[in-house]
Amino acid sequence: MHRRTDLWGPDAEIFDPGRFLDERLKYLTSNPFIFLPFNAGPRICLGQQFAYNEISFFLVCLLQTFSSITLAEDVQTRPPAGLAKGMGRNSQEKVIIKHHLTLYVDKGLWVRMGKASDADNM
Ligand code: HEM
């Protein structure tokens, strides 16, 4: 559902969190029921706001500790040969998402992180 072009626009296949920050937000504001990680309606997840607070706190701590995070493309070669010529997002993306009970990154997410100096935090 979160990849449907009729709901999210022509670039729905592309992983681009920027879509929540620019004019493409119109798709969600006009129809909030298209975004369902916490479901919606009377049985919506009771911990939604708690989860948002928790991940926000984690991200702030992460960004206070590391000033750069880059994908280690020399360690992981994405997309795998079989997917490179395929249709959709798997042919373009450098990180391949898989799903089980929850989502995860296939074979791990390899990054290089630069430790923030005290000067970065002032
Ligand atoms: C990223 C984190 C989380 C996600 C993606 C998530 C997702 C969901 C989903 C999809 C449902 C099912 C809603 C339905 O049946 O229609 C649900 C229900 C629920 N969640 Fe979460 N949840 C998260 C974190 C949490 C946390 C941190 C708590 C508690 C502190 C929590 C408490 C609940 C409760 C109590 C329900 C049952 C609500 C009901 O049936 O009325 N969740 N959650």
Coordinates of N, CA and C and ligand atoms in Angstrom, one line a residue:
M1 N 0.8 -1.2 0.0 CA 0.0 0.0 0.0 C 0.9 1.3 0.0
H2 N 2.0 1.2 0.8 CA 2.8 2.4 0.8 C 3.7 2.6 -0.4
R3 N 3.6 1.7 -1.4 CA 4.2 1.9 -2.7 C 3.3 2.1 -3.8
R4 N 2.0 2.4 -3.5 CA 1.0 2.6 -4.6 C 1.1 4.0 -5.2
T5 N 1.3 4.0 -6.5 CA 1.5 5.3 -7.1 C 0.1 6.1 -7.2
D6 N -1.0 5.4 -7.2 CA -2.3 6.1 -7.2 C -2.5 6.8 -5.8
L7 N -1.8 6.4 -4.8 CA -2.0 7.0 -3.5 C -0.9 8.0 -3.1
W8 N 0.4 7.6 -3.5 CA 1.6 8.4 -3.1 C 2.2 9.1 -4.2
G9 N 1.7 9.0 -5.4 CA 2.3 9.8 -6.5 C 3.2 8.9 -7.4
P10 N 3.7 9.5 -8.5 CA 4.4 8.7 -9.5 C 5.8 8.1 -9.0
D11 N 6.4 8.7 -7.9 CA 7.6 8.2 -7.5 C 7.5 7.3 -6.2
A12 N 6.3 6.7 -6.0 CA 6.0 6.0 -4.8 C 7.0 4.8 -4.6
E13 N 7.6 4.3 -5.6 CA 8.5 3.1 -5.5 C 9.8 3.5 -4.9
I14 N 10.2 4.8 -4.9 CA 11.5 5.2 -4.4 C 11.4 5.5 -2.9
F15 N 12.4 5.0 -2.2 CA 12.6 5.3 -0.8 C 13.1 6.7 -0.7
D16 N 12.3 7.6 -0.2 CA 12.7 9.0 -0.2 C 11.9 9.7 1.0
P17 N 12.5 9.6 2.2 CA 11.8 10.3 3.3 C 11.5 11.7 3.1
G18 N 12.2 12.4 2.1 CA 12.0 13.8 1.8 C 10.5 14.0 1.4
R19 N 9.8 13.0 1.0 CA 8.4 13.1 0.6 C 7.5 13.6 1.7
F20 N 8.0 13.5 3.0 CA 7.2 14.0 4.1 C 7.6 15.4 4.4
L21 N 8.5 16.0 3.7 CA 9.0 17.4 4.0 C 8.7 18.4 2.9
D22 N 8.3 17.9 1.7 CA 8.0 18.8 0.6 C 6.6 18.8 0.2
E23 N 6.3 19.3 -1.0 CA 4.9 19.4 -1.5 C 4.2 18.0 -1.6
R24 N 5.0 16.9 -1.6 CA 4.4 15.6 -1.8 C 3.6 15.2 -0.5
L25 N 3.8 16.0 0.6 CA 3.0 15.7 1.8 C 1.5 15.8 1.6
K26 N 1.1 16.5 0.5 CA -0.3 16.7 0.2 C -1.0 15.3 0.0
Y27 N -0.3 14.3 -0.4 CA -0.9 13.0 -0.5 C -1.4 12.5 0.8
L28 N -0.6 12.7 1.8 CA -0.9 12.2 3.2 C -1.9 13.1 3.9
T29 N -1.7 14.4 3.8 CA -2.6 15.3 4.5 C -4.1 15.2 4.0
S30 N -4.2 14.9 2.7 CA -5.6 14.8 2.1 C -6.2 13.4 2.4
N31 N -5.3 12.4 2.8 CA -5.8 11.1 3.0 C -5.0 10.3 4.0
P32 N -5.1 10.6 5.3 CA -4.2 10.1 6.4 C -4.2 8.5 6.4
F33 N -5.3 7.9 5.9 CA -5.4 6.5 6.0 C -4.5 5.7 5.0
I34 N -3.7 6.5 4.2 CA -2.7 5.8 3.3 C -1.4 5.4 4.1
F35 N -1.2 5.9 5.3 CA 0.0 5.7 6.0 C -0.3 4.8 7.3
L36 N 0.0 3.5 7.2 CA -0.5 2.6 8.2 C 0.4 1.8 9.1
P37 N 1.6 2.3 9.3 CA 2.5 1.5 10.2 C 1.9 1.3 11.6
F38 N 1.1 2.2 12.0 CA 0.4 2.1 13.4 C -1.0 1.7 13.2
N39 N -1.4 1.4 12.0 CA -2.8 1.3 11.6 C -3.6 2.6 11.8
A40 N -4.9 2.6 11.8 CA -5.6 3.8 11.9 C -7.0 3.5 12.4
G41 N -7.7 4.6 12.8 CA -9.1 4.4 13.3 C -9.1 4.1 14.8
P42 N -10.2 3.6 15.3 CA -10.4 3.4 16.7 C -9.4 2.4 17.4
R43 N -8.8 1.5 16.6 CA -7.8 0.5 17.2 C -6.4 0.9 16.8
I44 N -6.2 2.2 16.5 CA -4.8 2.7 16.2 C -3.9 2.3 17.4
C45 N -2.6 2.1 17.1 CA -1.6 1.7 18.1 C -1.6 2.8 19.3
L46 N -1.8 2.3 20.5 CA -1.8 3.2 21.6 C -0.4 3.7 21.9
G47 N 0.6 3.1 21.5 CA 2.0 3.5 21.8 C 2.6 4.4 20.7
Q48 N 1.8 4.8 19.7 CA 2.3 5.6 18.5 C 3.2 6.8 19.0
Q49 N 2.6 7.6 19.8 CA 3.3 8.9 20.2 C 4.5 8.5 21.1
F50 N 4.4 7.5 21.9 CA 5.5 7.0 22.7 C 6.7 6.5 21.8
A51 N 6.3 5.8 20.7 CA 7.3 5.3 19.8 C 8.0 6.4 19.1
Y52 N 7.2 7.4 18.6 CA 7.8 8.6 18.0 C 8.8 9.3 18.9
N53 N 8.4 9.5 20.2 CA 9.3 10.1 21.1 C 10.6 9.3 21.3
E54 N 10.4 8.0 21.4 CA 11.5 7.1 21.7 C 12.5 7.2 20.5
I55 N 12.1 7.1 19.3 CA 13.0 7.1 18.2 C 13.6 8.5 18.0
S56 N 12.8 9.6 18.3 CA 13.4 10.9 18.2 C 14.5 11.1 19.2
F57 N 14.3 10.6 20.4 CA 15.4 10.7 21.5 C 16.6 9.9 21.0
F58 N 16.4 8.7 20.5 CA 17.5 7.9 20.0 C 18.3 8.6 18.9
L59 N 17.6 9.2 17.9 CA 18.2 9.9 16.8 C 19.0 11.1 17.3
V60 N 18.5 11.8 18.3 CA 19.2 13.0 18.8 C 20.5 12.5 19.5
C61 N 20.5 11.4 20.3 CA 21.7 10.9 20.9 C 22.7 10.4 19.9
L62 N 22.2 9.7 18.8 CA 23.1 9.2 17.8 C 23.8 10.4 17.1
L63 N 23.0 11.5 16.8 CA 23.6 12.6 16.1 C 24.5 13.5 17.0
Q64 N 24.3 13.3 18.3 CA 25.3 14.0 19.2 C 26.6 13.3 19.3
T65 N 26.6 12.0 19.0 CA 27.7 11.1 19.1 C 28.5 11.0 17.8
F66 N 27.8 11.0 16.7 CA 28.5 10.9 15.4 C 28.1 12.1 14.5
S67 N 29.1 12.6 13.8 CA 28.8 13.8 13.0 C 28.7 13.4 11.5
S68 N 29.1 12.2 11.2 CA 28.9 11.8 9.8 C 28.5 10.3 9.7
I69 N 27.6 9.9 8.9 CA 27.2 8.5 8.7 C 27.1 8.3 7.2
T70 N 27.9 7.5 6.6 CA 27.9 7.3 5.2 C 27.8 5.8 4.9
L71 N 27.1 5.5 3.8 CA 26.9 4.1 3.4 C 28.2 3.5 2.9
A72 N 28.7 2.4 3.5 CA 30.0 1.8 3.0 C 29.7 1.0 1.8
E73 N 29.7 1.6 0.7 CA 29.3 0.9 -0.6 C 30.3 -0.1 -1.0
D74 N 31.6 0.1 -0.5 CA 32.6 -0.9 -0.9 C 32.5 -2.2 -0.1
V75 N 31.7 -2.2 1.0 CA 31.5 -3.4 1.7 C 30.3 -4.1 1.2
Q76 N 29.2 -3.4 0.9 CA 28.0 -4.1 0.4 C 27.8 -3.7 -1.0
T77 N 27.7 -4.6 -1.9 CA 27.4 -4.3 -3.3 C 26.0 -4.5 -3.6
R78 N 25.3 -3.4 -3.7 CA 23.9 -3.4 -4.0 C 23.6 -2.6 -5.3
P79 N 22.6 -3.0 -6.0 CA 21.7 -4.2 -5.8 C 22.4 -5.4 -6.3
P80 N 22.1 -6.6 -5.8 CA 22.6 -7.8 -6.3 C 22.4 -8.0 -7.8
A81 N 23.3 -8.7 -8.5 CA 23.2 -8.7 -10.0 C 21.8 -9.1 -10.5
G82 N 21.1 -10.0 -9.8 CA 19.8 -10.5 -10.3 C 18.8 -9.4 -10.3
L83 N 18.9 -8.4 -9.4 CA 17.9 -7.4 -9.2 C 18.3 -6.1 -10.0
A84 N 19.5 -6.0 -10.4 CA 20.0 -4.7 -11.0 C 19.2 -4.3 -12.2
K85 N 18.7 -5.3 -13.0 CA 18.0 -5.0 -14.2 C 16.5 -5.1 -14.0
G86 N 16.1 -5.3 -12.8 CA 14.6 -5.5 -12.5 C 13.9 -4.2 -12.5
M87 N 12.6 -4.4 -12.3 CA 11.7 -3.2 -12.3 C 11.6 -2.8 -10.8
G88 N 11.2 -1.5 -10.6 CA 10.9 -1.1 -9.3 C 12.1 -0.7 -8.5
R89 N 11.9 -0.5 -7.2 CA 12.9 0.1 -6.3 C 14.1 -0.7 -6.1
N90 N 14.0 -2.1 -6.1 CA 15.1 -2.9 -5.8 C 16.2 -2.8 -6.9
S91 N 15.9 -2.3 -8.1 CA 16.9 -2.2 -9.1 C 17.7 -0.9 -8.9
Q92 N 17.2 0.1 -8.1 CA 17.8 1.4 -8.0 C 18.5 1.5 -6.6
E93 N 17.9 0.9 -5.6 CA 18.4 1.2 -4.2 C 19.6 0.5 -3.8
K94 N 20.4 1.1 -2.9 CA 21.6 0.6 -2.5 C 21.4 -0.3 -1.2
V95 N 20.3 -0.2 -0.6 CA 19.9 -0.9 0.6 C 18.7 -1.7 0.3
I96 N 18.8 -3.0 0.5 CA 17.6 -3.9 0.2 C 16.9 -4.3 1.4
I97 N 15.7 -3.8 1.5 CA 14.8 -4.1 2.7 C 14.1 -5.4 2.5
K98 N 14.1 -6.2 3.6 CA 13.4 -7.5 3.6 C 12.3 -7.4 4.7
H99 N 11.4 -8.3 4.6 CA 10.4 -8.2 5.7 C 10.1 -9.6 6.3
H100 N 9.9 -9.6 7.6 CA 9.6 -10.8 8.3 C 8.5 -10.4 9.2
L101 N 8.6 -10.6 10.5 CA 7.6 -10.0 11.4 C 7.8 -8.5 11.4
T102 N 9.0 -8.0 11.3 CA 9.3 -6.6 11.1 C 10.2 -6.4 9.9
L103 N 10.4 -5.2 9.5 CA 11.4 -4.9 8.4 C 12.8 -5.0 8.8
Y104 N 13.7 -5.4 7.9 CA 15.1 -5.4 8.3 C 15.9 -5.3 7.0
V105 N 17.2 -4.9 7.1 CA 18.1 -4.8 5.9 C 18.7 -6.1 5.6
D106 N 18.6 -6.5 4.4 CA 19.2 -7.8 4.0 C 20.7 -7.7 4.1
K107 N 21.3 -8.7 4.8 CA 22.7 -8.8 5.1 C 23.3 -7.6 5.9
G108 N 22.5 -6.9 6.6 CA 23.0 -5.8 7.4 C 23.2 -4.5 6.7
L109 N 23.2 -3.4 7.5 CA 23.4 -2.1 6.9 C 24.8 -1.6 7.3
W110 N 25.7 -1.6 6.3 CA 27.1 -1.3 6.6 C 27.4 0.2 6.4
V111 N 27.8 0.8 7.4 CA 28.0 2.3 7.3 C 29.4 2.6 8.0
R112 N 29.9 3.8 7.7 CA 31.0 4.4 8.4 C 30.5 5.6 9.1
M113 N 30.9 5.6 10.4 CA 30.4 6.7 11.2 C 31.6 7.5 11.8
G114 N 31.5 8.8 11.7 CA 32.6 9.7 12.2 C 32.2 10.2 13.5
K115 N 33.1 10.0 14.5 CA 32.8 10.5 15.9 C 32.7 12.0 15.9
A116 N 31.7 12.5 16.6 CA 31.6 13.9 16.7 C 32.6 14.4 17.7
S117 N 33.2 15.5 17.4 CA 34.2 16.1 18.4 C 33.3 17.0 19.3
D118 N 33.9 17.4 20.4 CA 33.2 18.3 21.3 C 32.8 19.6 20.6
A119 N 33.7 20.0 19.7 CA 33.4 21.3 18.9 C 32.1 21.2 18.2
D120 N 31.8 20.0 17.6 CA 30.6 19.8 16.8 C 29.3 20.0 17.7
N121 N 29.4 19.7 19.0 CA 28.3 19.8 19.9 C 28.1 21.1 20.5
M122 N 28.9 22.1 20.2 CA 28.8 23.4 20.9 C 27.8 24.3 20.2
Ligands
HEM1 C1 7.4 1.5 16.0 C2 6.7 1.0 17.0 C3 5.3 0.5 16.9 C4 4.6 0.1 15.8 C5 5.0 0.2 14.3 C6 3.3 -0.3 16.3 C7 2.3 -0.8 15.5 C8 1.0 -1.2 16.0 C9 0.0 -1.8 15.1 C10 0.0 -1.9 13.6 C11 -1.1 -2.1 16.0 C12 -2.4 -2.7 15.5 C13 -3.5 -1.7 15.5 C14 -4.8 -2.5 15.1 O1 -5.1 -3.6 15.6 O2 -5.5 -1.9 14.3 C15 -0.7 -1.7 17.3 C16 -1.5 -1.9 18.4 C17 -1.1 -1.6 19.7 N1 0.1 -1.0 20.1 FE1 1.7 -0.6 18.9 N2 3.3 -0.2 17.7 C18 4.5 0.3 18.1 C19 4.9 0.6 19.3 C20 4.1 0.5 20.5 C21 4.4 0.8 21.8 C22 5.8 1.4 22.2 C23 3.4 0.6 22.6 C24 3.2 0.7 24.1 C25 4.1 1.4 24.9 C26 2.3 0.0 21.8 C27 1.1 -0.3 22.2 C28 0.1 -0.9 21.5 C29 -1.2 -1.3 22.0 C30 -1.7 -1.3 23.4 C31 -1.9 -1.7 20.9 C32 -3.4 -2.3 20.9 C33 -4.4 -1.2 20.6 C34 -5.8 -1.7 20.5 O3 -5.9 -2.9 20.1 O4 -6.7 -1.0 20.8 N3 2.8 0.0 20.5 N4 0.6 -1.2 17.3

